[in-house]
mmCIF file of N, CA and C in Angstrom:
data_model
loop_
_atom_site.group_PDB
_atom_site.id
_atom_site.type_symbol
_atom_site.label_atom_id
_atom_site.label_comp_id
_atom_site.label_asym_id
_atom_site.label_seq_id
_atom_site.Cartn_x
_atom_site.Cartn_y
_atom_site.Cartn_z
ATOM 1 N N LYS A 1 131.313 50.561 85.264
ATOM 2 C CA LYS A 1 129.869 49.703 85.748
ATOM 3 C C LYS A 1 129.707 49.762 87.129
ATOM 4 N N LYS A 2 128.777 50.243 87.111
ATOM 5 C CA LYS A 2 128.336 51.631 88.973
ATOM 6 C C LYS A 2 127.725 49.907 89.695
ATOM 7 N N GLU A 3 128.354 49.633 90.602
ATOM 8 C CA GLU A 3 128.287 50.148 92.256
ATOM 9 C C GLU A 3 126.877 50.090 92.934
ATOM 10 N N LYS A 4 125.842 48.858 93.536
ATOM 11 C CA LYS A 4 125.354 48.982 93.292
ATOM 12 C C LYS A 4 125.265 49.891 94.962
ATOM 13 N N GLU A 5 124.561 50.925 95.017
ATOM 14 C CA GLU A 5 124.339 52.154 95.725
ATOM 15 C C GLU A 5 123.670 52.141 97.661
ATOM 16 N N SER A 6 124.605 52.207 98.573
ATOM 17 C CA SER A 6 123.415 52.018 99.746
ATOM 18 C C SER A 6 121.873 52.264 99.869
ATOM 19 N N GLY A 7 121.155 52.450 100.853
ATOM 20 C CA GLY A 7 119.796 53.257 100.940
ATOM 21 C C GLY A 7 120.101 54.465 101.091
ATOM 22 N N GLN A 8 120.921 54.961 102.230
ATOM 23 C CA GLN A 8 121.569 56.616 102.338
ATOM 24 C C GLN A 8 121.805 56.884 101.466
ATOM 25 N N GLU A 9 122.719 56.441 100.625
ATOM 26 C CA GLU A 9 123.311 57.242 99.311
ATOM 27 C C GLU A 9 121.987 57.716 98.127
ATOM 28 N N GLN A 10 121.533 56.412 98.266
ATOM 29 C CA GLN A 10 119.894 56.507 97.609
ATOM 30 C C GLN A 10 119.436 58.160 97.955
ATOM 31 N N LYS A 11 118.254 58.138 99.076
ATOM 32 C CA LYS A 11 117.359 58.646 99.889
ATOM 33 C C LYS A 11 118.193 60.402 100.278
ATOM 34 N N ASP A 12 119.816 60.055 99.835
ATOM 35 C CA ASP A 12 120.908 61.313 99.769
ATOM 36 C C ASP A 12 120.391 61.833 98.613
ATOM 37 N N ARG A 13 120.710 61.672 98.405
ATOM 38 C CA ARG A 13 119.667 61.620 96.052
ATOM 39 C C ARG A 13 118.401 62.213 95.556
ATOM 40 N N GLU A 14 117.430 61.515 95.978
ATOM 41 C CA GLU A 14 116.211 62.589 96.240
ATOM 42 C C GLU A 14 116.348 63.663 96.862
ATOM 43 N N LYS A 15 117.046 63.759 98.019
ATOM 44 C CA LYS A 15 116.867 64.294 98.686
ATOM 45 C C LYS A 15 116.930 65.653 97.884
ATOM 46 N N ASN A 16 118.475 65.478 97.718
ATOM 47 C CA ASN A 16 119.726 67.053 96.725
ATOM 48 C C ASN A 16 118.040 67.167 95.719
ATOM 49 N N ARG A 17 117.639 66.496 94.890
ATOM 50 C CA ARG A 17 116.968 66.130 93.560
ATOM 51 C C ARG A 17 115.653 67.422 93.965
ATOM 52 N N GLU A 18 115.312 66.453 95.357
ATOM 53 C CA GLU A 18 113.821 67.434 95.985
ATOM 54 C C GLU A 18 114.288 68.729 96.492
ATOM 55 N N THR A 19 115.553 68.989 96.539
ATOM 56 C CA THR A 19 115.638 70.431 97.432
ATOM 57 C C THR A 19 115.895 71.474 95.440
ATOM 58 N N ARG A 20 117.269 70.742 95.347
ATOM 59 C CA ARG A 20 117.114 72.042 93.888
ATOM 60 C C ARG A 20 115.510 71.210 93.435
ATOM 61 N N GLN A 21 114.938 71.228 93.258
ATOM 62 C CA GLN A 21 113.441 71.397 92.143
ATOM 63 C C GLN A 21 112.480 72.460 93.399
ATOM 64 N N ASN A 22 112.535 72.407 94.572
ATOM 65 C CA ASN A 22 111.650 74.015 95.422
ATOM 66 C C ASN A 22 112.632 74.975 95.805
ATOM 67 N N LYS A 23 114.001 74.565 94.895
ATOM 68 C CA LYS A 23 114.385 76.010 95.125
ATOM 69 C C LYS A 23 114.839 76.741 93.285
ATOM 70 N N GLY A 24 114.025 75.746 92.808
ATOM 71 C CA GLY A 24 113.914 76.436 90.883
ATOM 72 C C GLY A 24 112.280 76.857 91.584
ATOM 73 N N GLN A 25 111.464 76.477 92.086
ATOM 74 C CA GLN A 25 110.121 76.587 92.487
ATOM 75 C C GLN A 25 110.621 77.974 93.260
ATOM 76 N N GLU A 26 110.892 78.480 94.860
ATOM 77 C CA GLU A 26 111.171 79.846 95.044
ATOM 78 C C GLU A 26 111.457 80.281 94.306
ATOM 79 N N ASN A 27 113.241 80.362 93.130
ATOM 80 C CA ASN A 27 113.129 81.414 91.725
ATOM 81 C C ASN A 27 112.079 82.092 91.326
ATOM 82 N N THR A 28 111.395 81.083 91.193
ATOM 83 C CA THR A 28 110.086 80.968 90.018
ATOM 84 C C THR A 28 109.588 82.180 90.494
ATOM 85 N N ILE A 29 108.783 81.565 91.762
ATOM 86 C CA ILE A 29 107.829 82.666 92.690
ATOM 87 C C ILE A 29 108.778 83.864 92.506
ATOM 88 N N LEU A 30 110.338 84.227 93.011
ATOM 89 C CA LEU A 30 110.498 85.452 93.870
ATOM 90 C C LEU A 30 110.497 85.752 92.092
ATOM 91 N N LYS A 31 111.058 85.492 90.859
ATOM 92 C CA LYS A 31 110.781 86.167 89.556
ATOM 93 C C LYS A 31 109.574 87.033 89.731
ATOM 94 N N ARG A 32 108.273 86.103 89.546
ATOM 95 C CA ARG A 32 107.317 86.190 89.522
ATOM 96 C C ARG A 32 107.205 87.570 89.838
ATOM 97 N N ASP A 33 106.958 86.880 91.324
ATOM 98 C CA ASP A 33 106.742 88.398 92.294
ATOM 99 C C ASP A 33 106.994 90.093 92.244
ATOM 100 N N LYS A 34 109.080 89.495 91.990
ATOM 101 C CA LYS A 34 109.651 90.887 91.253
ATOM 102 C C LYS A 34 109.173 91.397 89.898
ATOM 103 N N ASP A 35 107.929 90.643 89.272
ATOM 104 C CA ASP A 35 107.545 90.768 87.557
ATOM 105 C C ASP A 35 106.692 91.579 87.373
ATOM 106 N N ARG A 36 105.678 91.349 88.902
ATOM 107 C CA ARG A 36 103.990 91.608 89.817
ATOM 108 C C ARG A 36 104.255 93.307 90.000
ATOM 109 N N GLU A 37 106.042 93.384 91.195
ATOM 110 C CA GLU A 37 105.914 93.942 91.407
ATOM 111 C C GLU A 37 106.474 95.502 90.478
ATOM 112 N N ARG A 38 106.909 95.045 89.545
ATOM 113 C CA ARG A 38 107.671 96.200 88.375
ATOM 114 C C ARG A 38 106.893 96.553 87.368
ATOM 115 N N GLU A 39 105.299 95.835 87.255
ATOM 116 C CA GLU A 39 103.764 96.243 86.653
ATOM 117 C C GLU A 39 103.163 97.113 87.348
ATOM 118 N N ILE A 40 103.168 96.526 88.644
ATOM 119 C CA ILE A 40 102.019 98.194 89.798
ATOM 120 C C ILE A 40 102.393 98.769 89.721
ATOM 121 N N LYS A 41 104.417 98.883 89.783
ATOM 122 C CA LYS A 41 105.873 100.020 89.466
ATOM 123 C C LYS A 41 104.732 101.257 88.124
ATOM 124 N N ARG A 42 104.709 100.108 86.559
ATOM 125 C CA ARG A 42 104.394 101.234 85.591
ATOM 126 C C ARG A 42 103.671 101.891 85.747
ATOM 127 N N LYS A 43 102.682 100.994 86.497
ATOM 128 C CA LYS A 43 100.985 101.755 86.150
ATOM 129 C C LYS A 43 101.053 102.457 87.106
ATOM 130 N N THR A 44 101.080 102.888 88.711
ATOM 131 C CA THR A 44 101.236 103.756 89.223
ATOM 132 C C THR A 44 101.434 104.379 88.243
ATOM 133 N N GLU A 45 102.419 104.485 87.949
ATOM 134 C CA GLU A 45 104.129 105.723 86.816
ATOM 135 C C GLU A 45 102.601 106.767 85.516
ATOM 136 N N LYS A 46 102.762 105.455 84.999
ATOM 137 C CA LYS A 46 101.474 105.958 83.833
ATOM 138 C C LYS A 46 100.218 106.677 84.388
ATOM 139 N N LYS A 47 99.267 106.104 85.832
ATOM 140 C CA LYS A 47 98.832 106.949 86.284
ATOM 141 C C LYS A 47 98.379 108.117 87.068
ATOM 142 N N ARG A 48 99.886 108.755 87.458
ATOM 143 C CA ARG A 48 99.886 109.889 87.486
ATOM 144 C C ARG A 48 100.874 110.750 86.868
ATOM 145 N N GLN A 49 101.517 109.743 85.194
ATOM 146 C CA GLN A 49 101.641 110.645 83.924
ATOM 147 C C GLN A 49 100.298 111.874 83.884
ATOM 148 N N ARG A 50 99.597 110.745 83.920
ATOM 149 C CA ARG A 50 98.052 110.449 82.998
ATOM 150 C C ARG A 50 97.725 111.879 83.499
ATOM 151 N N LEU A 51 97.486 112.004 85.541
ATOM 152 C CA LEU A 51 97.340 112.654 86.272
ATOM 153 C C LEU A 51 97.899 114.531 86.439
ATOM 154 N N GLU A 52 99.368 114.171 86.108
ATOM 155 C CA GLU A 52 99.907 115.349 85.442
ATOM 156 C C GLU A 52 99.464 116.460 84.272
ATOM 157 N N ASP A 53 98.907 114.920 83.399
ATOM 158 C CA ASP A 53 99.260 116.076 82.355
ATOM 159 C C ASP A 53 97.170 117.094 81.625
ATOM 160 N N GLN A 54 96.416 116.173 82.799
ATOM 161 C CA GLN A 54 95.020 116.221 83.478
ATOM 162 C C GLN A 54 95.137 117.543 83.817
ATOM 163 N N GLU A 55 95.868 117.101 85.043
ATOM 164 C CA GLU A 55 95.951 118.999 85.661
ATOM 165 C C GLU A 55 96.813 119.972 84.769
ATOM 166 N N ARG A 56 97.688 120.399 83.814
ATOM 167 C CA ARG A 56 97.984 121.182 82.869
ATOM 168 C C ARG A 56 97.471 121.096 82.297
ATOM 169 N N LYS A 57 96.464 120.228 81.619
ATOM 170 C CA LYS A 57 95.438 120.640 80.476
ATOM 171 C C LYS A 57 93.966 122.062 80.750
ATOM 172 N N THR A 58 93.975 121.351 83.021
ATOM 173 C CA THR A 58 93.125 122.012 82.865
ATOM 174 C C THR A 58 92.939 123.303 83.397
ATOM 175 N N GLU A 59 94.620 123.199 84.036
ATOM 176 C CA GLU A 59 95.261 124.902 84.123
ATOM 177 C C GLU A 59 94.759 125.773 83.307
ATOM 178 N N ARG A 60 95.183 125.761 81.715
ATOM 179 C CA ARG A 60 95.124 126.208 80.095
ATOM 180 C C ARG A 60 93.587 126.773 80.705
#
């Protein structure tokens, strides 16, 4: 059996829920940014590799 909670307890619980949701969104955003950075690094690495290959071909 659950006793009726005070208004303060209810507010605290809602605040905690909001905090958890915000934390989740932050983590999602951080993860997305990290993925984007990784993707950019990968693409620049590919470009660099391609340029090096082209330079080698023109040297021959």
